[in-house]
Amino acid sequence: VIANASGVISVGVTPITTPLTIRSFTVNNGPLVTAGTMTVSTAFTFTNNAGLTLDSLTVSTGNVSIATSSTLTTSTLTVSSGNLSLTSSSVLKHAATTSSVAKKLVVTVSGNFSIDSTSSINLDGLGYTPGYTSDGSAGSTPTTTGAASGNYPGGSHGGQSVGGTPGVAYDSFTQPNDPGSGRTAVSSGAGETGGGYFKLTVNNGSSFTNNGTISANGAVALASGAGGGIWITTTGVVSGTGTIRANGGTATDANGGG
């Protein structure tokens, strides 16, 4: 299996254009970028500063280990029959939302899921861009309707921001579906985006242990983005001393919403 400089995965010299099924997969000390869906039928390991970016990853049998300063960037991660662990300064996240596509991280695990004290799910600043918010659909398509406008209001989400014309508050407090909105598009600079979105489902009564950080904060700037969305569902034991947060970014002029 070969991944070229453009991120195209091939077997021999034939590019793979259909869903990819691999018997065993280890990413070690280097980035791998591809698009589309990847399915692995045994244990999947990231180690030693490895990086993988793709749309969807399914591990049908075996454990998933993200370890030793490695990063997995994806929209969907499904561990069908095994455990998931983040250890030794590793990161799980989704890609940044654009003006046309809302990005989310949806994780489903059949076994236990653990995050150690040095690792994180980091979605800070990966939500809507300045001047954009959710259209309220299941796909959370970005729209300018209802977004912050005028002189330096931050982004809104579950709570409304201040300054200028704040964006409309949106989404559910108990079952959130959307990232946080960006600040006003007026004189916008770098950053100032909302927080991203994370949905976790741990099935079969398995445990979820968080000793690290799960964060979907809005980006910090002159007027900041709103906090994102985090929705965790499990019938098993939840434990750990870690942090879960989705705060609006602090700012020198107007803060982000909740």
PDB file of C-alpha atoms in Angstrom:
ATOM      1  CA  VAL A   1       0.000   0.000   0.000  1.00  0.00           C
ATOM      2  CA  ILE A   2       1.486   3.337  -1.091  1.00  0.00           C
ATOM      3  CA  ALA A   3       0.414   6.923  -0.299  1.00  0.00           C
ATOM      4  CA  ASN A   4       1.887   9.482  -2.705  1.00  0.00           C
ATOM      5  CA  ALA A   5       2.669  13.139  -2.013  1.00  0.00           C
ATOM      6  CA  SER A   6      -0.879  14.145  -2.989  1.00  0.00           C
ATOM      7  CA  GLY A   7      -2.402  11.765  -0.467  1.00  0.00           C
ATOM      8  CA  VAL A   8      -3.632   9.245  -3.044  1.00  0.00           C
ATOM      9  CA  ILE A   9      -3.469   5.703  -1.652  1.00  0.00           C
ATOM     10  CA  SER A  10      -2.553   2.949  -4.124  1.00  0.00           C
ATOM     11  CA  VAL A  11      -1.897  -0.767  -4.138  1.00  0.00           C
ATOM     12  CA  GLY A  12       1.108  -1.092  -6.419  1.00  0.00           C
ATOM     13  CA  VAL A  13       0.483   1.630  -9.000  1.00  0.00           C
ATOM     14  CA  THR A  14      -3.332   1.446  -9.051  1.00  0.00           C
ATOM     15  CA  PRO A  15      -5.058   4.286  -7.147  1.00  0.00           C
ATOM     16  CA  ILE A  16      -7.803   3.191  -4.754  1.00  0.00           C
ATOM     17  CA  THR A  17     -11.111   4.888  -5.572  1.00  0.00           C
ATOM     18  CA  THR A  18     -13.464   2.602  -3.609  1.00  0.00           C
ATOM     19  CA  PRO A  19     -13.625   2.063   0.189  1.00  0.00           C
ATOM     20  CA  LEU A  20     -10.321   0.626   1.410  1.00  0.00           C
ATOM     21  CA  THR A  21     -10.142  -2.521   3.561  1.00  0.00           C
ATOM     22  CA  ILE A  22      -6.811  -3.307   5.247  1.00  0.00           C
ATOM     23  CA  ARG A  23      -5.946  -6.346   7.401  1.00  0.00           C
ATOM     24  CA  SER A  24      -3.542  -4.525   9.711  1.00  0.00           C
ATOM     25  CA  PHE A  25      -2.404  -0.909   9.784  1.00  0.00           C
ATOM     26  CA  THR A  26       0.277   1.020  11.673  1.00  0.00           C
ATOM     27  CA  VAL A  27       1.143   4.679  11.063  1.00  0.00           C
ATOM     28  CA  ASN A  28       4.598   5.373  12.500  1.00  0.00           C
ATOM     29  CA  ASN A  29       6.518   8.670  12.536  1.00  0.00           C
ATOM     30  CA  GLY A  30       4.998  10.620   9.684  1.00  0.00           C
ATOM     31  CA  PRO A  31       1.830  12.125   8.190  1.00  0.00           C
ATOM     32  CA  LEU A  32      -0.623  10.347   5.907  1.00  0.00           C
ATOM     33  CA  VAL A  33      -3.338  12.405   4.252  1.00  0.00           C
ATOM     34  CA  THR A  34      -6.139  10.918   2.200  1.00  0.00           C
ATOM     35  CA  ALA A  35      -9.814  11.459   1.449  1.00  0.00           C
ATOM     36  CA  GLY A  36     -12.749   9.102   1.655  1.00  0.00           C
ATOM     37  CA  THR A  37     -13.420   6.054   3.801  1.00  0.00           C
ATOM     38  CA  MET A  38     -10.933   3.608   5.298  1.00  0.00           C
ATOM     39  CA  THR A  39     -11.886   0.268   6.891  1.00  0.00           C
ATOM     40  CA  VAL A  40      -9.405  -1.808   8.882  1.00  0.00           C
ATOM     41  CA  SER A  41     -10.259  -5.342   9.987  1.00  0.00           C
ATOM     42  CA  THR A  42      -7.707  -5.678  12.831  1.00  0.00           C
ATOM     43  CA  ALA A  43      -5.916  -3.455  15.336  1.00  0.00           C
ATOM     44  CA  PHE A  44      -5.102   0.089  14.200  1.00  0.00           C
ATOM     45  CA  THR A  45      -2.111   1.850  15.780  1.00  0.00           C
ATOM     46  CA  PHE A  46      -0.757   5.407  15.523  1.00  0.00           C
ATOM     47  CA  THR A  47       2.580   5.919  17.219  1.00  0.00           C
ATOM     48  CA  ASN A  48       5.750   8.040  17.355  1.00  0.00           C
ATOM     49  CA  ASN A  49       4.435  11.394  16.033  1.00  0.00           C
ATOM     50  CA  ALA A  50       2.225   9.756  13.414  1.00  0.00           C
ATOM     51  CA  GLY A  51      -0.532  11.717  11.697  1.00  0.00           C
ATOM     52  CA  LEU A  52      -3.560  10.595   9.704  1.00  0.00           C
ATOM     53  CA  THR A  53      -6.184  12.805   8.040  1.00  0.00           C
ATOM     54  CA  LEU A  54      -9.219  11.292   6.341  1.00  0.00           C
ATOM     55  CA  ASP A  55     -13.009  11.595   6.173  1.00  0.00           C
ATOM     56  CA  SER A  56     -13.984   8.367   7.913  1.00  0.00           C
ATOM     57  CA  LEU A  57     -12.242   5.488   9.679  1.00  0.00           C
ATOM     58  CA  THR A  58     -13.901   2.205  10.684  1.00  0.00           C
ATOM     59  CA  VAL A  59     -12.029  -0.477  12.636  1.00  0.00           C
ATOM     60  CA  SER A  60     -14.246  -3.549  12.415  1.00  0.00           C
ATOM     61  CA  THR A  61     -12.240  -5.822  14.747  1.00  0.00           C
ATOM     62  CA  GLY A  62      -9.519  -4.930  17.236  1.00  0.00           C
ATOM     63  CA  ASN A  63      -8.395  -1.982  19.314  1.00  0.00           C
ATOM     64  CA  VAL A  64      -7.441   1.523  18.185  1.00  0.00           C
ATOM     65  CA  SER A  65      -4.419   3.097  19.861  1.00  0.00           C
ATOM     66  CA  ILE A  66      -3.402   6.717  19.267  1.00  0.00           C
ATOM     67  CA  ALA A  67      -0.108   7.138  21.099  1.00  0.00           C
ATOM     68  CA  THR A  68       3.184   9.018  21.483  1.00  0.00           C
ATOM     69  CA  SER A  69       2.338  12.526  20.195  1.00  0.00           C
ATOM     70  CA  SER A  70       0.247  11.244  17.278  1.00  0.00           C
ATOM     71  CA  THR A  71      -2.791  12.988  15.735  1.00  0.00           C
ATOM     72  CA  LEU A  72      -5.871  11.567  14.025  1.00  0.00           C
ATOM     73  CA  THR A  73      -8.025  14.052  12.092  1.00  0.00           C
ATOM     74  CA  THR A  74     -11.354  12.657  10.910  1.00  0.00           C
ATOM     75  CA  SER A  75     -15.105  13.282  10.827  1.00  0.00           C
ATOM     76  CA  THR A  76     -16.177   9.766  11.767  1.00  0.00           C
ATOM     77  CA  LEU A  77     -14.374   7.138  13.864  1.00  0.00           C
ATOM     78  CA  THR A  78     -16.120   3.815  14.500  1.00  0.00           C
ATOM     79  CA  VAL A  79     -14.524   1.100  16.638  1.00  0.00           C
ATOM     80  CA  SER A  80     -16.916  -1.809  16.075  1.00  0.00           C
ATOM     81  CA  SER A  81     -15.407  -4.477  18.334  1.00  0.00           C
ATOM     82  CA  GLY A  82     -12.610  -3.144  20.504  1.00  0.00           C
ATOM     83  CA  ASN A  83     -11.261  -0.402  22.741  1.00  0.00           C
ATOM     84  CA  LEU A  84     -10.073   3.115  21.895  1.00  0.00           C
ATOM     85  CA  SER A  85      -7.237   4.851  23.739  1.00  0.00           C
ATOM     86  CA  LEU A  86      -5.408   8.186  23.511  1.00  0.00           C
ATOM     87  CA  THR A  87      -2.066   8.223  25.327  1.00  0.00           C
ATOM     88  CA  SER A  88       1.256  10.074  25.575  1.00  0.00           C
ATOM     89  CA  SER A  89       0.318  13.560  24.300  1.00  0.00           C
ATOM     90  CA  SER A  90      -1.876  12.390  21.420  1.00  0.00           C
ATOM     91  CA  VAL A  91      -4.766  14.285  19.805  1.00  0.00           C
ATOM     92  CA  LEU A  92      -8.063  13.363  18.156  1.00  0.00           C
ATOM     93  CA  LYS A  93      -9.884  16.112  16.202  1.00  0.00           C
ATOM     94  CA  HIS A  94     -11.867  17.010  13.087  1.00  0.00           C
ATOM     95  CA  ALA A  95     -10.811  19.329  10.272  1.00  0.00           C
ATOM     96  CA  ALA A  96     -11.730  23.019  10.295  1.00  0.00           C
ATOM     97  CA  THR A  97     -15.228  24.050   9.232  1.00  0.00           C
ATOM     98  CA  THR A  98     -15.351  26.098   6.013  1.00  0.00           C
ATOM     99  CA  SER A  99     -17.874  28.593   4.642  1.00  0.00           C
ATOM    100  CA  SER A 100     -19.636  25.731   2.845  1.00  0.00           C
ATOM    101  CA  VAL A 101     -19.158  22.594   4.989  1.00  0.00           C
ATOM    102  CA  ALA A 102     -19.565  22.133   8.751  1.00  0.00           C
ATOM    103  CA  LYS A 103     -17.052  19.659  10.130  1.00  0.00           C
ATOM    104  CA  LYS A 104     -17.813  17.401  13.110  1.00  0.00           C
ATOM    105  CA  LEU A 105     -16.183  14.557  15.021  1.00  0.00           C
ATOM    106  CA  VAL A 106     -18.538  11.612  15.606  1.00  0.00           C
ATOM    107  CA  VAL A 107     -17.008   8.698  17.536  1.00  0.00           C
ATOM    108  CA  THR A 108     -18.738   5.375  18.230  1.00  0.00           C
ATOM    109  CA  VAL A 109     -16.965   2.764  20.380  1.00  0.00           C
ATOM    110  CA  SER A 110     -18.161  -0.726  21.302  1.00  0.00           C
ATOM    111  CA  GLY A 111     -15.470  -1.259  23.948  1.00  0.00           C
ATOM    112  CA  ASN A 112     -13.874   1.002  26.533  1.00  0.00           C
ATOM    113  CA  PHE A 113     -12.630   4.496  25.666  1.00  0.00           C
ATOM    114  CA  SER A 114      -9.849   6.142  27.658  1.00  0.00           C
ATOM    115  CA  ILE A 115      -7.917   9.424  27.429  1.00  0.00           C
ATOM    116  CA  ASP A 116      -4.810   9.797  29.568  1.00  0.00           C
ATOM    117  CA  SER A 117      -3.771  12.986  31.372  1.00  0.00           C
ATOM    118  CA  THR A 118      -1.466  14.153  28.560  1.00  0.00           C
ATOM    119  CA  SER A 119      -3.864  13.634  25.628  1.00  0.00           C
ATOM    120  CA  SER A 120      -6.887  15.482  24.252  1.00  0.00           C
ATOM    121  CA  ILE A 121      -9.785  15.801  21.886  1.00  0.00           C
ATOM    122  CA  ASN A 122      -9.006  19.328  20.695  1.00  0.00           C
ATOM    123  CA  LEU A 123     -11.658  21.118  18.623  1.00  0.00           C
ATOM    124  CA  ASP A 124     -10.813  24.671  19.695  1.00  0.00           C
ATOM    125  CA  GLY A 125     -11.522  27.163  16.900  1.00  0.00           C
ATOM    126  CA  LEU A 126     -12.666  24.503  14.401  1.00  0.00           C
ATOM    127  CA  GLY A 127     -16.290  25.713  14.150  1.00  0.00           C
ATOM    128  CA  TYR A 128     -17.966  28.264  11.900  1.00  0.00           C
ATOM    129  CA  THR A 129     -15.863  31.015  10.362  1.00  0.00           C
ATOM    130  CA  PRO A 130     -16.513  34.764  10.948  1.00  0.00           C
ATOM    131  CA  GLY A 131     -19.964  35.809   9.737  1.00  0.00           C
ATOM    132  CA  TYR A 132     -21.345  32.247   9.605  1.00  0.00           C
ATOM    133  CA  THR A 133     -23.644  30.151  11.783  1.00  0.00           C
ATOM    134  CA  SER A 134     -25.782  26.995  11.514  1.00  0.00           C
ATOM    135  CA  ASP A 135     -28.817  26.719   9.222  1.00  0.00           C
ATOM    136  CA  GLY A 136     -30.433  24.367  11.756  1.00  0.00           C
ATOM    137  CA  SER A 137     -30.322  21.287   9.518  1.00  0.00           C
ATOM    138  CA  ALA A 138     -28.975  17.882  10.532  1.00  0.00           C
ATOM    139  CA  GLY A 139     -25.843  18.621   8.502  1.00  0.00           C
ATOM    140  CA  SER A 140     -25.394  22.051  10.143  1.00  0.00           C
ATOM    141  CA  THR A 141     -24.774  23.727   6.782  1.00  0.00           C
ATOM    142  CA  PRO A 142     -23.052  27.115   7.247  1.00  0.00           C
ATOM    143  CA  THR A 143     -25.185  30.191   6.569  1.00  0.00           C
ATOM    144  CA  THR A 144     -24.910  33.943   7.060  1.00  0.00           C
ATOM    145  CA  THR A 145     -28.590  34.172   8.047  1.00  0.00           C
ATOM    146  CA  GLY A 146     -28.807  34.786  11.792  1.00  0.00           C
ATOM    147  CA  ALA A 147     -25.049  35.242  12.157  1.00  0.00           C
ATOM    148  CA  ALA A 148     -23.352  38.043  14.095  1.00  0.00           C
ATOM    149  CA  SER A 149     -23.027  41.335  12.207  1.00  0.00           C
ATOM    150  CA  GLY A 150     -22.128  44.963  12.767  1.00  0.00           C
ATOM    151  CA  ASN A 151     -19.456  46.311  15.068  1.00  0.00           C
ATOM    152  CA  TYR A 152     -17.527  43.496  16.753  1.00  0.00           C
ATOM    153  CA  PRO A 153     -20.056  41.109  18.290  1.00  0.00           C
ATOM    154  CA  GLY A 154     -18.698  37.690  19.122  1.00  0.00           C
ATOM    155  CA  GLY A 155     -20.336  34.497  17.922  1.00  0.00           C
ATOM    156  CA  SER A 156     -23.469  33.007  19.471  1.00  0.00           C
ATOM    157  CA  HIS A 157     -24.412  29.377  20.089  1.00  0.00           C
ATOM    158  CA  GLY A 158     -26.453  28.112  23.060  1.00  0.00           C
ATOM    159  CA  GLY A 159     -26.076  31.619  24.470  1.00  0.00           C
ATOM    160  CA  GLN A 160     -26.067  34.970  22.710  1.00  0.00           C
ATOM    161  CA  SER A 161     -23.017  37.195  22.449  1.00  0.00           C
ATOM    162  CA  VAL A 162     -22.787  40.964  23.011  1.00  0.00           C
ATOM    163  CA  GLY A 163     -21.818  43.998  20.923  1.00  0.00           C
ATOM    164  CA  GLY A 164     -23.066  45.111  17.502  1.00  0.00           C
ATOM    165  CA  THR A 165     -25.850  42.831  16.279  1.00  0.00           C
ATOM    166  CA  PRO A 166     -25.330  39.479  18.009  1.00  0.00           C
ATOM    167  CA  GLY A 167     -26.122  36.279  16.183  1.00  0.00           C
ATOM    168  CA  VAL A 168     -29.243  34.284  17.028  1.00  0.00           C
ATOM    169  CA  ALA A 169     -28.795  31.629  19.746  1.00  0.00           C
ATOM    170  CA  TYR A 170     -29.396  28.100  18.454  1.00  0.00           C
ATOM    171  CA  ASP A 171     -29.007  24.357  19.128  1.00  0.00           C
ATOM    172  CA  SER A 172     -30.091  22.061  21.978  1.00  0.00           C
ATOM    173  CA  PHE A 173     -28.645  22.179  25.493  1.00  0.00           C
ATOM    174  CA  THR A 174     -29.191  18.433  26.040  1.00  0.00           C
ATOM    175  CA  GLN A 175     -28.552  17.032  22.539  1.00  0.00           C
ATOM    176  CA  PRO A 176     -26.319  19.532  20.714  1.00  0.00           C
ATOM    177  CA  ASN A 177     -25.789  19.075  16.981  1.00  0.00           C
ATOM    178  CA  ASP A 178     -23.804  22.112  15.862  1.00  0.00           C
ATOM    179  CA  PRO A 179     -20.391  23.761  16.106  1.00  0.00           C
ATOM    180  CA  GLY A 180     -20.127  27.292  17.537  1.00  0.00           C
ATOM    181  CA  SER A 181     -20.571  30.288  15.259  1.00  0.00           C
ATOM    182  CA  GLY A 182     -17.863  32.748  14.296  1.00  0.00           C
ATOM    183  CA  ARG A 183     -17.724  36.399  15.233  1.00  0.00           C
ATOM    184  CA  THR A 184     -18.960  39.155  12.936  1.00  0.00           C
ATOM    185  CA  ALA A 185     -17.400  39.257   9.481  1.00  0.00           C
ATOM    186  CA  VAL A 186     -16.776  43.006   9.815  1.00  0.00           C
ATOM    187  CA  SER A 187     -13.008  43.621   9.902  1.00  0.00           C
ATOM    188  CA  SER A 188     -12.430  40.003  10.812  1.00  0.00           C
ATOM    189  CA  GLY A 189      -8.904  38.766  11.290  1.00  0.00           C
ATOM    190  CA  ALA A 190      -7.165  35.483  11.796  1.00  0.00           C
ATOM    191  CA  GLY A 191      -8.882  33.078  14.139  1.00  0.00           C
ATOM    192  CA  GLU A 192     -12.169  34.311  15.619  1.00  0.00           C
ATOM    193  CA  THR A 193     -13.917  31.069  14.637  1.00  0.00           C
ATOM    194  CA  GLY A 194     -16.311  29.091  16.788  1.00  0.00           C
ATOM    195  CA  GLY A 195     -15.513  25.883  18.624  1.00  0.00           C
ATOM    196  CA  GLY A 196     -15.945  22.543  16.868  1.00  0.00           C
ATOM    197  CA  TYR A 197     -18.316  19.658  17.526  1.00  0.00           C
ATOM    198  CA  PHE A 198     -17.859  16.266  19.218  1.00  0.00           C
ATOM    199  CA  LYS A 199     -20.397  13.460  19.608  1.00  0.00           C
ATOM    200  CA  LEU A 200     -19.371  10.314  21.482  1.00  0.00           C
ATOM    201  CA  THR A 201     -21.387   7.114  21.857  1.00  0.00           C
ATOM    202  CA  VAL A 202     -19.932   4.319  24.008  1.00  0.00           C
ATOM    203  CA  ASN A 203     -22.009   1.156  23.549  1.00  0.00           C
ATOM    204  CA  ASN A 204     -22.489  -2.182  25.322  1.00  0.00           C
ATOM    205  CA  GLY A 205     -22.180  -0.779  28.835  1.00  0.00           C
ATOM    206  CA  SER A 206     -18.464  -0.112  28.238  1.00  0.00           C
ATOM    207  CA  SER A 207     -16.607   2.523  30.247  1.00  0.00           C
ATOM    208  CA  PHE A 208     -15.462   6.034  29.354  1.00  0.00           C
ATOM    209  CA  THR A 209     -12.456   7.334  31.283  1.00  0.00           C
ATOM    210  CA  ASN A 210     -11.329  10.920  30.706  1.00  0.00           C
ATOM    211  CA  ASN A 211      -8.182  12.000  32.511  1.00  0.00           C
ATOM    212  CA  GLY A 212      -7.245  14.430  29.727  1.00  0.00           C
ATOM    213  CA  THR A 213      -9.011  17.319  27.985  1.00  0.00           C
ATOM    214  CA  ILE A 214     -12.025  17.460  25.682  1.00  0.00           C
ATOM    215  CA  SER A 215     -12.253  21.031  24.419  1.00  0.00           C
ATOM    216  CA  ALA A 216     -14.386  22.859  21.838  1.00  0.00           C
ATOM    217  CA  ASN A 217     -13.701  26.473  22.813  1.00  0.00           C
ATOM    218  CA  GLY A 218     -14.228  29.433  20.513  1.00  0.00           C
ATOM    219  CA  ALA A 219     -11.093  31.084  19.168  1.00  0.00           C
ATOM    220  CA  VAL A 220      -9.791  34.117  21.057  1.00  0.00           C
ATOM    221  CA  ALA A 221      -9.421  37.492  19.305  1.00  0.00           C
ATOM    222  CA  LEU A 222     -10.769  41.078  19.303  1.00  0.00           C
ATOM    223  CA  ALA A 223     -14.281  39.583  19.148  1.00  0.00           C
ATOM    224  CA  SER A 224     -14.273  35.836  19.608  1.00  0.00           C
ATOM    225  CA  GLY A 225     -16.083  32.740  18.391  1.00  0.00           C
ATOM    226  CA  ALA A 226     -18.736  30.888  20.359  1.00  0.00           C
ATOM    227  CA  GLY A 227     -18.103  27.642  22.168  1.00  0.00           C
ATOM    228  CA  GLY A 228     -18.856  24.496  20.190  1.00  0.00           C
ATOM    229  CA  GLY A 229     -20.943  21.427  20.964  1.00  0.00           C
ATOM    230  CA  ILE A 230     -20.136  18.271  22.968  1.00  0.00           C
ATOM    231  CA  TRP A 231     -22.601  15.374  23.329  1.00  0.00           C
ATOM    232  CA  ILE A 232     -21.558  12.222  25.202  1.00  0.00           C
ATOM    233  CA  THR A 233     -23.799   9.155  25.540  1.00  0.00           C
ATOM    234  CA  THR A 234     -22.916   5.964  27.424  1.00  0.00           C
ATOM    235  CA  THR A 235     -24.672   3.350  29.537  1.00  0.00           C
ATOM    236  CA  GLY A 236     -21.415   2.354  31.233  1.00  0.00           C
ATOM    237  CA  VAL A 237     -19.236   3.891  33.928  1.00  0.00           C
ATOM    238  CA  VAL A 238     -17.915   7.421  33.350  1.00  0.00           C
ATOM    239  CA  SER A 239     -14.825   8.303  35.363  1.00  0.00           C
ATOM    240  CA  GLY A 240     -11.643  10.364  35.387  1.00  0.00           C
ATOM    241  CA  THR A 241     -10.260  13.693  36.544  1.00  0.00           C
ATOM    242  CA  GLY A 242     -10.110  15.369  33.137  1.00  0.00           C
ATOM    243  CA  THR A 243     -11.791  18.465  31.698  1.00  0.00           C
ATOM    244  CA  ILE A 244     -14.746  18.817  29.308  1.00  0.00           C
ATOM    245  CA  ARG A 245     -15.409  22.354  28.036  1.00  0.00           C
ATOM    246  CA  ALA A 246     -17.024  24.338  25.215  1.00  0.00           C
ATOM    247  CA  ASN A 247     -16.486  27.964  26.221  1.00  0.00           C
ATOM    248  CA  GLY A 248     -16.912  31.106  24.180  1.00  0.00           C
ATOM    249  CA  GLY A 249     -13.532  32.708  23.529  1.00  0.00           C
ATOM    250  CA  THR A 250     -12.494  35.654  25.699  1.00  0.00           C
ATOM    251  CA  ALA A 251     -11.850  38.903  23.843  1.00  0.00           C
ATOM    252  CA  THR A 252     -10.777  42.544  24.254  1.00  0.00           C
ATOM    253  CA  ASP A 253     -13.998  43.939  22.722  1.00  0.00           C
ATOM    254  CA  ALA A 254     -16.849  41.378  22.731  1.00  0.00           C
ATOM    255  CA  ASN A 255     -16.849  37.798  23.944  1.00  0.00           C
ATOM    256  CA  GLY A 256     -18.112  34.720  22.194  1.00  0.00           C
ATOM    257  CA  GLY A 257     -21.415  33.169  23.194  1.00  0.00           C
ATOM    258  CA  GLY A 258     -21.929  29.964  25.145  1.00  0.00           C
TER     259      GLY A 258
END
